[in-house]
Amino acid sequence: MPKTGENIYKRKDGRWEGRYKKEYVNGKLRYGAVYAKTYRDVKVKLDQAKRAYEESKLSETKAGSVKIIGDKWVSEMAMSVKESSKNKYEDILWRYIYPEFGESELSDITNLHIHSFANCLLTDGGARQQGLAPSTVAEILSVLNGIRLYALRRNHRVLFSTGCVRLKREQTDIRVFSLREEEILVRYLLEHIDLSSLGILLCLFTGIRVGELCAMNWDDISIQEKKMHVNKTMQRIRIGTQAGKRTEIRIQEPKSSSSNRTIPLPESLLGLLAKYYIPGAFFLTGDRNRYVEPRTMQNRFKKVLTACGIPKANFHATRHTFATRCVEFGFDVKSLSELLGHADVRVTMNRYVHPSMALKAEYMNNFSDFFCRQINGQKE
């Protein structure tokens, strides 16, 4: 029998059990329980369990509005990420999350709200309400999850999980120039050689990013040592407040430590590089004080493709093409990964390496030759 009002019982196995009220789930009361060999011990453990539970309930306070918690999260993130990343988070907050949830109490948002929000973004999101790509929606949910984790670390009550949304990622075709297209492009660039053409050739034969090209200084290139140092990148980022936001060009360290790298230069480029070498100047202008920004270089590249009669492609196709050619020429993946500035070889294989159909056919023919040799050997 229980002691009066204590909810302590002696079990059939000889142990004592103490129970205490915890919470209601679907209208039913749930209990917590503790166990001990003696009545005295179970009473002590029961009192401790009750106090711990009450303290945990008191700590699970409401978080505040999504905007308040979101602003605090961004301020915390600003100490560990680059300015461009911080600005990207703020853009997502102000463009998508705050208009929907900004004044809402974070602790009141449920999985149903998150589902509805994600579906609206997919069908009606965007400036023209054309619907956002699943990858963009995934980025938005990632920011929401960052806010969620920030609140949980401070013992605030949070009812939703962004994991409740399952997005179907569509595999996008990545543009790689065919051998024929690359031959046409290289021939055109050599026939119309200037610093911009030389920059495109450099990207085709080293795989550097357009931001890295635009930030490059001629002092980063050593003709004698036949190598090039990649130690900075250029990008246009937003600065200022939401009320008066503007953008400006920033030259800063590459996106990761692995992107800071040294690349051997191919012999075929050394003569051209030596011809244009101007110490202390930006690579694309030959001027110490004037640069070409990535957006301008993208536009120049598109004009070159049009002049060559090559279907349109983003500048990043030069990087994809370089990686693919390296695989076709037999580069080991570790070396290629370091040339591209990746910290993980899996990124190299999954994102940039796209073997051509010709290479696949060559592999299959080699396998066929091996198979035939095995059969002929057995017959002999």
mmCIF file of C-alpha atoms in Angstrom:
data_model
loop_
_atom_site.group_PDB
_atom_site.id
_atom_site.type_symbol
_atom_site.label_atom_id
_atom_site.label_comp_id
_atom_site.label_asym_id
_atom_site.label_seq_id
_atom_site.Cartn_x
_atom_site.Cartn_y
_atom_site.Cartn_z
ATOM 1 C CA MET A 1 0.000 0.000 0.000
ATOM 2 C CA PRO A 2 1.223 3.506 -0.697
ATOM 3 C CA LYS A 3 2.124 5.869 2.106
ATOM 4 C CA THR A 4 -0.619 8.489 2.342
ATOM 5 C CA GLY A 5 -0.166 11.177 -0.287
ATOM 6 C CA GLU A 6 3.354 10.068 -1.175
ATOM 7 C CA ASN A 7 2.664 7.708 -4.097
ATOM 8 C CA ILE A 8 5.371 5.305 -2.882
ATOM 9 C CA TYR A 9 4.816 1.552 -3.261
ATOM 10 C CA LYS A 10 6.658 -1.635 -2.399
ATOM 11 C CA ARG A 11 6.870 -3.785 -5.511
ATOM 12 C CA LYS A 12 6.504 -7.557 -5.736
ATOM 13 C CA ASP A 13 10.219 -7.862 -6.500
ATOM 14 C CA GLY A 14 11.019 -6.275 -3.108
ATOM 15 C CA ARG A 15 12.070 -2.865 -4.418
ATOM 16 C CA TRP A 16 10.375 0.430 -3.562
ATOM 17 C CA GLU A 17 8.933 2.610 -6.340
ATOM 18 C CA GLY A 18 8.102 6.293 -6.141
ATOM 19 C CA ARG A 19 6.011 8.031 -8.789
ATOM 20 C CA TYR A 20 5.464 11.711 -9.589
ATOM 21 C CA LYS A 21 3.296 13.627 -12.046
ATOM 22 C CA LYS A 22 5.075 14.868 -15.175
ATOM 23 C CA GLU A 23 2.847 16.015 -18.011
ATOM 24 C CA TYR A 24 -0.330 15.482 -20.002
ATOM 25 C CA VAL A 25 0.007 13.840 -23.431
ATOM 26 C CA ASN A 26 -3.136 13.691 -25.571
ATOM 27 C CA GLY A 27 -5.219 14.326 -22.458
ATOM 28 C CA LYS A 28 -3.585 11.555 -20.412
ATOM 29 C CA LEU A 29 -1.388 12.154 -17.384
ATOM 30 C CA ARG A 30 2.136 10.721 -17.603
ATOM 31 C CA TYR A 31 4.181 9.818 -14.533
ATOM 32 C CA GLY A 32 7.890 9.615 -13.815
ATOM 33 C CA ALA A 33 9.267 6.893 -11.564
ATOM 34 C CA VAL A 34 12.290 6.216 -9.342
ATOM 35 C CA TYR A 35 13.371 2.974 -7.636
ATOM 36 C CA ALA A 36 15.389 1.984 -4.543
ATOM 37 C CA LYS A 37 15.896 -0.937 -2.150
ATOM 38 C CA THR A 38 14.488 0.902 0.880
ATOM 39 C CA TYR A 39 11.615 3.273 1.568
ATOM 40 C CA ARG A 40 14.000 5.932 2.880
ATOM 41 C CA ASP A 41 16.176 5.807 -0.240
ATOM 42 C CA VAL A 42 13.269 5.947 -2.666
ATOM 43 C CA LYS A 43 11.779 8.908 -0.768
ATOM 44 C CA VAL A 44 15.052 10.841 -1.153
ATOM 45 C CA LYS A 45 15.304 9.980 -4.857
ATOM 46 C CA LEU A 46 11.670 10.929 -5.410
ATOM 47 C CA ASP A 47 12.146 14.365 -3.840
ATOM 48 C CA GLN A 48 15.257 14.905 -6.001
ATOM 49 C CA ALA A 49 13.418 13.831 -9.174
ATOM 50 C CA LYS A 50 10.504 16.188 -8.440
ATOM 51 C CA ARG A 51 12.826 19.160 -7.881
ATOM 52 C CA ALA A 52 14.848 18.388 -11.044
ATOM 53 C CA TYR A 53 11.663 18.140 -13.087
ATOM 54 C CA GLU A 54 10.260 21.420 -11.759
ATOM 55 C CA GLU A 55 13.582 23.177 -12.435
ATOM 56 C CA SER A 56 13.635 21.868 -15.990
ATOM 57 C CA LYS A 57 10.081 23.098 -16.560
ATOM 58 C CA LEU A 58 10.996 26.539 -15.256
ATOM 59 C CA SER A 59 14.010 26.684 -17.591
ATOM 60 C CA GLU A 60 11.887 25.833 -20.628
ATOM 61 C CA THR A 61 10.630 29.372 -21.002
ATOM 62 C CA LYS A 62 9.308 30.928 -24.155
ATOM 63 C CA ALA A 63 12.029 32.171 -26.465
ATOM 64 C CA GLY A 64 10.600 35.466 -27.696
ATOM 65 C CA SER A 65 9.803 36.541 -31.244
ATOM 66 C CA VAL A 66 11.548 34.940 -34.196
ATOM 67 C CA LYS A 67 13.051 38.316 -35.095
ATOM 68 C CA ILE A 68 14.566 38.793 -31.640
ATOM 69 C CA ILE A 69 16.072 35.307 -31.578
ATOM 70 C CA GLY A 70 17.116 35.549 -35.246
ATOM 71 C CA ASP A 71 19.009 38.797 -34.657
ATOM 72 C CA LYS A 72 20.792 37.290 -31.639
ATOM 73 C CA TRP A 73 21.716 34.189 -33.652
ATOM 74 C CA VAL A 74 23.202 36.272 -36.483
ATOM 75 C CA SER A 75 25.232 38.314 -33.983
ATOM 76 C CA GLU A 76 26.656 35.094 -32.534
ATOM 77 C CA MET A 77 27.401 33.659 -35.995
ATOM 78 C CA ALA A 78 29.158 36.871 -37.058
ATOM 79 C CA MET A 79 32.029 36.004 -34.731
ATOM 80 C CA SER A 80 32.820 32.721 -36.516
ATOM 81 C CA VAL A 81 31.873 33.207 -40.199
ATOM 82 C CA LYS A 82 32.959 35.555 -42.979
ATOM 83 C CA GLU A 83 31.100 38.788 -43.587
ATOM 84 C CA SER A 84 29.689 37.448 -46.846
ATOM 85 C CA SER A 85 28.153 34.467 -45.006
ATOM 86 C CA LYS A 86 26.684 36.721 -42.319
ATOM 87 C CA ASN A 87 25.151 38.948 -45.008
ATOM 88 C CA LYS A 88 23.688 35.906 -46.732
ATOM 89 C CA TYR A 89 21.992 34.804 -43.494
ATOM 90 C CA GLU A 90 20.598 38.297 -42.962
ATOM 91 C CA ASP A 91 19.228 38.417 -46.513
ATOM 92 C CA ILE A 92 17.428 35.105 -45.968
ATOM 93 C CA LEU A 93 16.003 36.338 -42.671
ATOM 94 C CA TRP A 94 14.722 39.654 -44.044
ATOM 95 C CA ARG A 95 13.553 38.330 -47.394
ATOM 96 C CA TYR A 96 11.824 35.106 -46.348
ATOM 97 C CA ILE A 97 11.724 34.288 -42.635
ATOM 98 C CA TYR A 98 10.857 37.596 -40.961
ATOM 99 C CA PRO A 99 7.942 38.425 -43.313
ATOM 100 C CA GLU A 100 6.379 35.067 -42.391
ATOM 101 C CA PHE A 101 7.392 34.537 -38.748
ATOM 102 C CA GLY A 102 9.136 37.741 -37.587
ATOM 103 C CA GLU A 103 6.590 38.789 -34.925
ATOM 104 C CA SER A 104 5.574 35.218 -34.029
ATOM 105 C CA GLU A 105 6.634 33.658 -30.737
ATOM 106 C CA LEU A 106 9.312 31.118 -31.660
ATOM 107 C CA SER A 107 8.085 28.670 -29.021
ATOM 108 C CA ASP A 108 4.610 28.611 -30.602
ATOM 109 C CA ILE A 109 5.745 27.584 -34.102
ATOM 110 C CA THR A 110 4.928 23.964 -34.948
ATOM 111 C CA ASN A 111 5.903 21.479 -37.633
ATOM 112 C CA LEU A 112 2.610 22.275 -39.378
ATOM 113 C CA HIS A 113 3.711 25.911 -39.734
ATOM 114 C CA ILE A 114 7.082 24.821 -41.150
ATOM 115 C CA HIS A 115 5.430 22.468 -43.662
ATOM 116 C CA SER A 116 3.074 25.194 -44.864
ATOM 117 C CA PHE A 117 5.920 27.724 -45.088
ATOM 118 C CA ALA A 118 8.113 25.379 -47.165
ATOM 119 C CA ASN A 119 5.257 24.520 -49.529
ATOM 120 C CA CYS A 120 4.494 28.215 -50.109
ATOM 121 C CA LEU A 121 8.151 28.902 -50.895
ATOM 122 C CA LEU A 122 8.214 26.063 -53.428
ATOM 123 C CA THR A 123 5.017 27.148 -55.194
ATOM 124 C CA ASP A 124 4.843 30.940 -54.783
ATOM 125 C CA GLY A 125 8.215 32.095 -53.447
ATOM 126 C CA GLY A 126 10.500 34.543 -55.211
ATOM 127 C CA ALA A 127 10.181 38.131 -56.416
ATOM 128 C CA ARG A 128 7.879 37.093 -59.271
ATOM 129 C CA GLN A 129 6.104 34.387 -57.234
ATOM 130 C CA GLN A 130 7.464 31.793 -59.617
ATOM 131 C CA GLY A 131 8.405 29.396 -56.817
ATOM 132 C CA LEU A 132 11.865 28.761 -55.384
ATOM 133 C CA ALA A 133 14.183 25.886 -56.217
ATOM 134 C CA PRO A 134 14.379 23.108 -53.590
ATOM 135 C CA SER A 135 18.034 23.995 -52.989
ATOM 136 C CA THR A 136 17.058 27.589 -52.106
ATOM 137 C CA VAL A 137 14.288 26.396 -49.783
ATOM 138 C CA ALA A 138 16.824 24.075 -48.135
ATOM 139 C CA GLU A 139 19.069 27.093 -47.423
ATOM 140 C CA ILE A 140 16.159 28.973 -45.865
ATOM 141 C CA LEU A 141 15.258 26.008 -43.659
ATOM 142 C CA SER A 142 18.916 25.709 -42.672
ATOM 143 C CA VAL A 143 18.819 29.272 -41.312
ATOM 144 C CA LEU A 144 15.593 28.468 -39.436
ATOM 145 C CA ASN A 145 17.298 25.427 -37.955
ATOM 146 C CA GLY A 146 20.202 27.599 -36.825
ATOM 147 C CA ILE A 147 17.739 29.809 -34.926
ATOM 148 C CA ARG A 148 16.064 26.704 -33.484
ATOM 149 C CA LEU A 149 19.343 25.291 -32.175
ATOM 150 C CA TYR A 150 20.307 28.681 -30.739
ATOM 151 C CA ALA A 151 17.057 28.747 -28.730
ATOM 152 C CA LEU A 152 17.437 25.147 -27.538
ATOM 153 C CA ARG A 153 20.979 25.810 -26.281
ATOM 154 C CA ARG A 154 19.436 28.454 -24.027
ATOM 155 C CA ASN A 155 16.772 26.072 -22.703
ATOM 156 C CA HIS A 156 13.919 27.762 -24.539
ATOM 157 C CA ARG A 157 10.907 25.718 -25.514
ATOM 158 C CA VAL A 158 10.916 24.826 -29.227
ATOM 159 C CA LEU A 159 8.176 22.680 -30.775
ATOM 160 C CA PHE A 160 9.284 22.432 -34.408
ATOM 161 C CA SER A 161 12.036 20.668 -36.314
ATOM 162 C CA THR A 162 13.012 21.604 -39.863
ATOM 163 C CA GLY A 163 13.687 17.887 -40.388
ATOM 164 C CA CYS A 164 9.925 17.478 -40.777
ATOM 165 C CA VAL A 165 10.265 18.799 -44.364
ATOM 166 C CA ARG A 166 11.546 16.444 -47.053
ATOM 167 C CA LEU A 167 12.703 18.248 -50.176
ATOM 168 C CA LYS A 168 13.167 16.485 -53.472
ATOM 169 C CA ARG A 169 16.513 17.589 -54.864
ATOM 170 C CA GLU A 170 16.634 17.621 -58.643
ATOM 171 C CA GLN A 171 19.967 16.682 -60.196
ATOM 172 C CA THR A 172 21.042 19.603 -62.349
ATOM 173 C CA ASP A 173 23.145 19.121 -65.448
ATOM 174 C CA ILE A 174 26.602 20.600 -64.993
ATOM 175 C CA ARG A 175 28.072 22.214 -68.072
ATOM 176 C CA VAL A 176 31.387 20.783 -69.267
ATOM 177 C CA PHE A 177 32.873 21.844 -72.577
ATOM 178 C CA SER A 178 33.414 19.052 -75.055
ATOM 179 C CA LEU A 179 36.895 18.583 -76.469
ATOM 180 C CA ARG A 180 35.735 20.212 -79.693
ATOM 181 C CA GLU A 181 34.243 23.216 -77.850
ATOM 182 C CA GLU A 182 37.383 23.621 -75.784
ATOM 183 C CA GLU A 183 39.566 23.542 -78.919
ATOM 184 C CA ILE A 184 37.415 26.247 -80.545
ATOM 185 C CA LEU A 185 37.487 28.351 -77.378
ATOM 186 C CA VAL A 186 41.262 28.099 -76.907
ATOM 187 C CA ARG A 187 41.907 28.937 -80.572
ATOM 188 C CA TYR A 188 39.677 32.026 -80.361
ATOM 189 C CA LEU A 189 41.334 33.220 -77.142
ATOM 190 C CA LEU A 190 44.810 32.873 -78.651
ATOM 191 C CA GLU A 191 43.741 34.718 -81.777
ATOM 192 C CA HIS A 192 42.247 37.545 -79.709
ATOM 193 C CA ILE A 193 44.736 37.528 -76.892
ATOM 194 C CA ASP A 194 44.557 40.241 -74.244
ATOM 195 C CA LEU A 195 44.516 40.133 -70.443
ATOM 196 C CA SER A 196 40.871 38.989 -70.296
ATOM 197 C CA SER A 197 41.532 36.201 -72.817
ATOM 198 C CA LEU A 198 44.654 35.232 -70.901
ATOM 199 C CA GLY A 199 42.585 35.089 -67.713
ATOM 200 C CA ILE A 200 40.075 32.703 -69.289
ATOM 201 C CA LEU A 201 42.937 30.502 -70.529
ATOM 202 C CA LEU A 202 44.417 30.493 -67.033
ATOM 203 C CA CYS A 203 41.108 29.248 -65.603
ATOM 204 C CA LEU A 204 40.750 26.576 -68.302
ATOM 205 C CA PHE A 205 44.225 25.198 -67.544
ATOM 206 C CA THR A 206 44.345 25.578 -63.739
ATOM 207 C CA GLY A 207 40.707 25.343 -62.595
ATOM 208 C CA ILE A 208 40.782 28.500 -60.454
ATOM 209 C CA ARG A 209 37.507 30.263 -59.624
ATOM 210 C CA VAL A 210 36.472 33.538 -61.252
ATOM 211 C CA GLY A 211 36.703 35.370 -57.923
ATOM 212 C CA GLU A 212 40.242 34.071 -57.467
ATOM 213 C CA LEU A 213 41.158 35.212 -60.980
ATOM 214 C CA CYS A 214 39.781 38.717 -60.424
ATOM 215 C CA ALA A 215 41.677 39.111 -57.128
ATOM 216 C CA MET A 216 44.951 37.774 -58.556
ATOM 217 C CA ASN A 217 48.007 39.985 -58.674
ATOM 218 C CA TRP A 218 50.944 39.404 -61.023
ATOM 219 C CA ASP A 219 53.124 39.039 -57.921
ATOM 220 C CA ASP A 220 51.181 35.815 -57.187
ATOM 221 C CA ILE A 221 52.783 34.275 -60.302
ATOM 222 C CA SER A 222 56.383 33.079 -60.503
ATOM 223 C CA ILE A 223 57.511 32.538 -64.088
ATOM 224 C CA GLN A 224 60.897 31.225 -62.960
ATOM 225 C CA GLU A 225 59.445 28.691 -60.520
ATOM 226 C CA LYS A 226 56.575 27.882 -62.913
ATOM 227 C CA LYS A 227 53.892 28.159 -60.242
ATOM 228 C CA MET A 228 51.038 30.331 -59.077
ATOM 229 C CA HIS A 229 49.827 31.140 -55.561
ATOM 230 C CA VAL A 230 46.085 31.383 -54.918
ATOM 231 C CA ASN A 231 45.631 33.235 -51.647
ATOM 232 C CA LYS A 232 42.668 35.593 -52.044
ATOM 233 C CA THR A 233 39.317 35.981 -53.737
ATOM 234 C CA MET A 234 37.056 38.839 -54.831
ATOM 235 C CA GLN A 235 33.317 39.136 -54.421
ATOM 236 C CA ARG A 236 30.645 41.787 -54.238
ATOM 237 C CA ILE A 237 28.877 41.697 -50.881
ATOM 238 C CA ARG A 238 26.059 43.633 -49.260
ATOM 239 C CA ILE A 239 26.927 46.084 -46.510
ATOM 240 C CA GLY A 240 24.862 48.494 -44.427
ATOM 241 C CA THR A 241 21.400 48.181 -42.912
ATOM 242 C CA GLN A 242 18.216 46.871 -44.464
ATOM 243 C CA ALA A 243 16.973 50.434 -44.874
ATOM 244 C CA GLY A 244 20.019 51.579 -46.801
ATOM 245 C CA LYS A 245 21.695 48.450 -48.067
ATOM 246 C CA ARG A 246 24.331 48.704 -50.749
ATOM 247 C CA THR A 247 27.103 46.544 -52.088
ATOM 248 C CA GLU A 248 30.825 46.867 -52.511
ATOM 249 C CA ILE A 249 33.731 44.779 -53.782
ATOM 250 C CA ARG A 250 35.815 42.978 -51.166
ATOM 251 C CA ILE A 251 39.128 41.178 -51.673
ATOM 252 C CA GLN A 252 39.697 38.698 -48.882
ATOM 253 C CA GLU A 253 41.120 35.276 -48.050
ATOM 254 C CA PRO A 254 39.661 32.279 -49.948
ATOM 255 C CA LYS A 255 36.547 30.577 -48.616
ATOM 256 C CA SER A 256 38.545 27.886 -46.775
ATOM 257 C CA SER A 257 42.136 27.172 -45.743
ATOM 258 C CA SER A 258 42.365 24.436 -48.393
ATOM 259 C CA SER A 259 41.561 27.036 -51.069
ATOM 260 C CA ASN A 260 44.830 28.772 -50.184
ATOM 261 C CA ARG A 261 47.088 26.751 -52.488
ATOM 262 C CA THR A 262 49.990 26.657 -54.938
ATOM 263 C CA ILE A 263 49.372 25.436 -58.502
ATOM 264 C CA PRO A 264 52.105 24.399 -60.975
ATOM 265 C CA LEU A 265 51.730 26.294 -64.245
ATOM 266 C CA PRO A 266 51.620 24.421 -67.562
ATOM 267 C CA GLU A 267 54.521 25.093 -69.937
ATOM 268 C CA SER A 268 52.119 26.210 -72.670
ATOM 269 C CA LEU A 269 51.094 29.288 -70.652
ATOM 270 C CA LEU A 270 54.483 30.436 -69.386
ATOM 271 C CA GLY A 271 55.472 32.291 -72.574
ATOM 272 C CA LEU A 272 52.201 34.241 -72.676
ATOM 273 C CA LEU A 273 52.380 35.048 -68.975
ATOM 274 C CA ALA A 274 55.933 36.321 -69.293
ATOM 275 C CA LYS A 275 54.871 38.612 -72.145
ATOM 276 C CA TYR A 276 52.257 40.424 -70.030
ATOM 277 C CA TYR A 277 53.972 40.284 -66.620
ATOM 278 C CA ILE A 278 53.601 43.581 -64.703
ATOM 279 C CA PRO A 279 54.828 43.405 -61.084
ATOM 280 C CA GLY A 280 52.361 44.673 -58.479
ATOM 281 C CA ALA A 281 49.433 44.997 -60.900
ATOM 282 C CA PHE A 282 46.098 43.203 -60.993
ATOM 283 C CA PHE A 283 46.283 40.275 -63.410
ATOM 284 C CA LEU A 284 43.254 41.280 -65.512
ATOM 285 C CA THR A 285 44.088 44.982 -65.890
ATOM 286 C CA GLY A 286 47.870 45.358 -65.632
ATOM 287 C CA ASP A 287 47.109 48.258 -63.292
ATOM 288 C CA ARG A 288 47.880 48.533 -59.570
ATOM 289 C CA ASN A 289 44.702 50.471 -58.748
ATOM 290 C CA ARG A 290 42.128 49.104 -61.174
ATOM 291 C CA TYR A 291 40.496 45.664 -61.137
ATOM 292 C CA VAL A 292 37.852 43.689 -63.024
ATOM 293 C CA GLU A 293 35.055 42.360 -60.824
ATOM 294 C CA PRO A 294 33.592 38.831 -61.248
ATOM 295 C CA ARG A 295 30.285 40.000 -62.731
ATOM 296 C CA THR A 296 32.119 41.921 -65.467
ATOM 297 C CA MET A 297 34.302 38.907 -66.197
ATOM 298 C CA GLN A 298 31.206 36.713 -66.456
ATOM 299 C CA ASN A 299 29.769 39.065 -69.092
ATOM 300 C CA ARG A 300 33.019 39.097 -71.065
ATOM 301 C CA PHE A 301 33.092 35.308 -71.010
ATOM 302 C CA LYS A 302 29.545 35.102 -72.379
ATOM 303 C CA LYS A 303 30.499 37.404 -75.258
ATOM 304 C CA VAL A 304 33.479 35.178 -76.069
ATOM 305 C CA LEU A 305 31.240 32.087 -76.162
ATOM 306 C CA THR A 306 28.803 33.870 -78.474
ATOM 307 C CA ALA A 307 31.644 34.864 -80.794
ATOM 308 C CA CYS A 308 32.832 31.228 -80.847
ATOM 309 C CA GLY A 309 29.345 29.882 -81.562
ATOM 310 C CA ILE A 310 29.456 27.825 -78.350
ATOM 311 C CA PRO A 311 26.176 27.341 -76.412
ATOM 312 C CA LYS A 312 25.927 29.522 -73.316
ATOM 313 C CA ALA A 313 27.668 28.470 -70.118
ATOM 314 C CA ASN A 314 28.523 29.982 -66.763
ATOM 315 C CA PHE A 315 32.157 30.926 -66.142
ATOM 316 C CA HIS A 316 32.307 28.083 -63.613
ATOM 317 C CA ALA A 317 32.165 25.678 -66.571
ATOM 318 C CA THR A 318 35.897 26.339 -67.025
ATOM 319 C CA ARG A 319 36.478 24.793 -63.582
ATOM 320 C CA HIS A 320 34.227 21.789 -64.294
ATOM 321 C CA THR A 321 35.979 21.274 -67.622
ATOM 322 C CA PHE A 322 39.454 21.444 -66.080
ATOM 323 C CA ALA A 323 38.515 18.817 -63.471
ATOM 324 C CA THR A 324 36.988 16.520 -66.083
ATOM 325 C CA ARG A 325 39.999 16.767 -68.402
ATOM 326 C CA CYS A 326 42.318 15.960 -65.479
ATOM 327 C CA VAL A 327 40.401 12.752 -64.803
ATOM 328 C CA GLU A 328 40.485 11.857 -68.496
ATOM 329 C CA PHE A 329 44.253 12.375 -68.490
ATOM 330 C CA GLY A 330 44.672 10.072 -65.501
ATOM 331 C CA PHE A 331 45.190 12.502 -62.581
ATOM 332 C CA ASP A 332 44.874 10.874 -59.165
ATOM 333 C CA VAL A 333 41.935 12.289 -57.222
ATOM 334 C CA LYS A 334 44.020 13.519 -54.267
ATOM 335 C CA SER A 335 46.228 15.687 -56.507
ATOM 336 C CA LEU A 336 43.204 17.023 -58.368
ATOM 337 C CA SER A 337 41.427 17.815 -55.103
ATOM 338 C CA GLU A 338 44.401 19.883 -53.912
ATOM 339 C CA LEU A 339 44.661 21.711 -57.246
ATOM 340 C CA LEU A 340 40.982 22.668 -56.980
ATOM 341 C CA GLY A 341 41.357 23.697 -53.333
ATOM 342 C CA HIS A 342 39.003 21.127 -51.797
ATOM 343 C CA ALA A 343 39.380 19.892 -48.234
ATOM 344 C CA ASP A 344 37.607 16.609 -49.040
ATOM 345 C CA VAL A 345 38.186 14.484 -52.148
ATOM 346 C CA ARG A 346 34.498 13.492 -52.085
ATOM 347 C CA VAL A 347 33.591 17.048 -53.064
ATOM 348 C CA THR A 348 35.916 16.744 -56.046
ATOM 349 C CA MET A 349 34.399 13.473 -57.210
ATOM 350 C CA ASN A 350 30.741 14.305 -56.574
ATOM 351 C CA ARG A 351 30.624 17.898 -57.756
ATOM 352 C CA TYR A 352 33.312 18.501 -60.366
ATOM 353 C CA VAL A 353 34.358 15.274 -62.026
ATOM 354 C CA HIS A 354 32.179 14.326 -64.989
ATOM 355 C CA PRO A 355 33.753 11.637 -67.195
ATOM 356 C CA SER A 356 32.835 12.026 -70.850
ATOM 357 C CA MET A 357 30.996 9.383 -72.830
ATOM 358 C CA ALA A 358 34.167 8.837 -74.878
ATOM 359 C CA LEU A 359 36.126 8.033 -71.717
ATOM 360 C CA LYS A 360 33.405 5.662 -70.520
ATOM 361 C CA ALA A 361 33.493 3.936 -73.920
ATOM 362 C CA GLU A 362 37.276 3.605 -73.652
ATOM 363 C CA TYR A 363 36.935 2.002 -70.220
ATOM 364 C CA MET A 364 34.334 -0.438 -71.529
ATOM 365 C CA ASN A 365 36.519 -1.351 -74.512
ATOM 366 C CA ASN A 366 39.479 -1.970 -72.208
ATOM 367 C CA PHE A 367 37.283 -4.198 -70.089
ATOM 368 C CA SER A 368 36.083 -6.005 -73.223
ATOM 369 C CA ASP A 369 39.715 -6.599 -74.314
ATOM 370 C CA PHE A 370 40.515 -7.998 -70.860
ATOM 371 C CA PHE A 371 37.465 -10.273 -70.993
ATOM 372 C CA CYS A 372 38.429 -11.576 -74.459
ATOM 373 C CA ARG A 373 41.976 -12.314 -73.279
ATOM 374 C CA GLN A 374 40.591 -14.319 -70.392
ATOM 375 C CA ILE A 375 38.392 -16.402 -72.727
ATOM 376 C CA ASN A 376 41.208 -16.993 -75.207
ATOM 377 C CA GLY A 377 43.527 -18.024 -72.376
ATOM 378 C CA GLN A 378 41.030 -20.606 -71.200
ATOM 379 C CA LYS A 379 40.663 -22.029 -74.739
ATOM 380 C CA GLU A 380 44.428 -22.465 -75.030
#
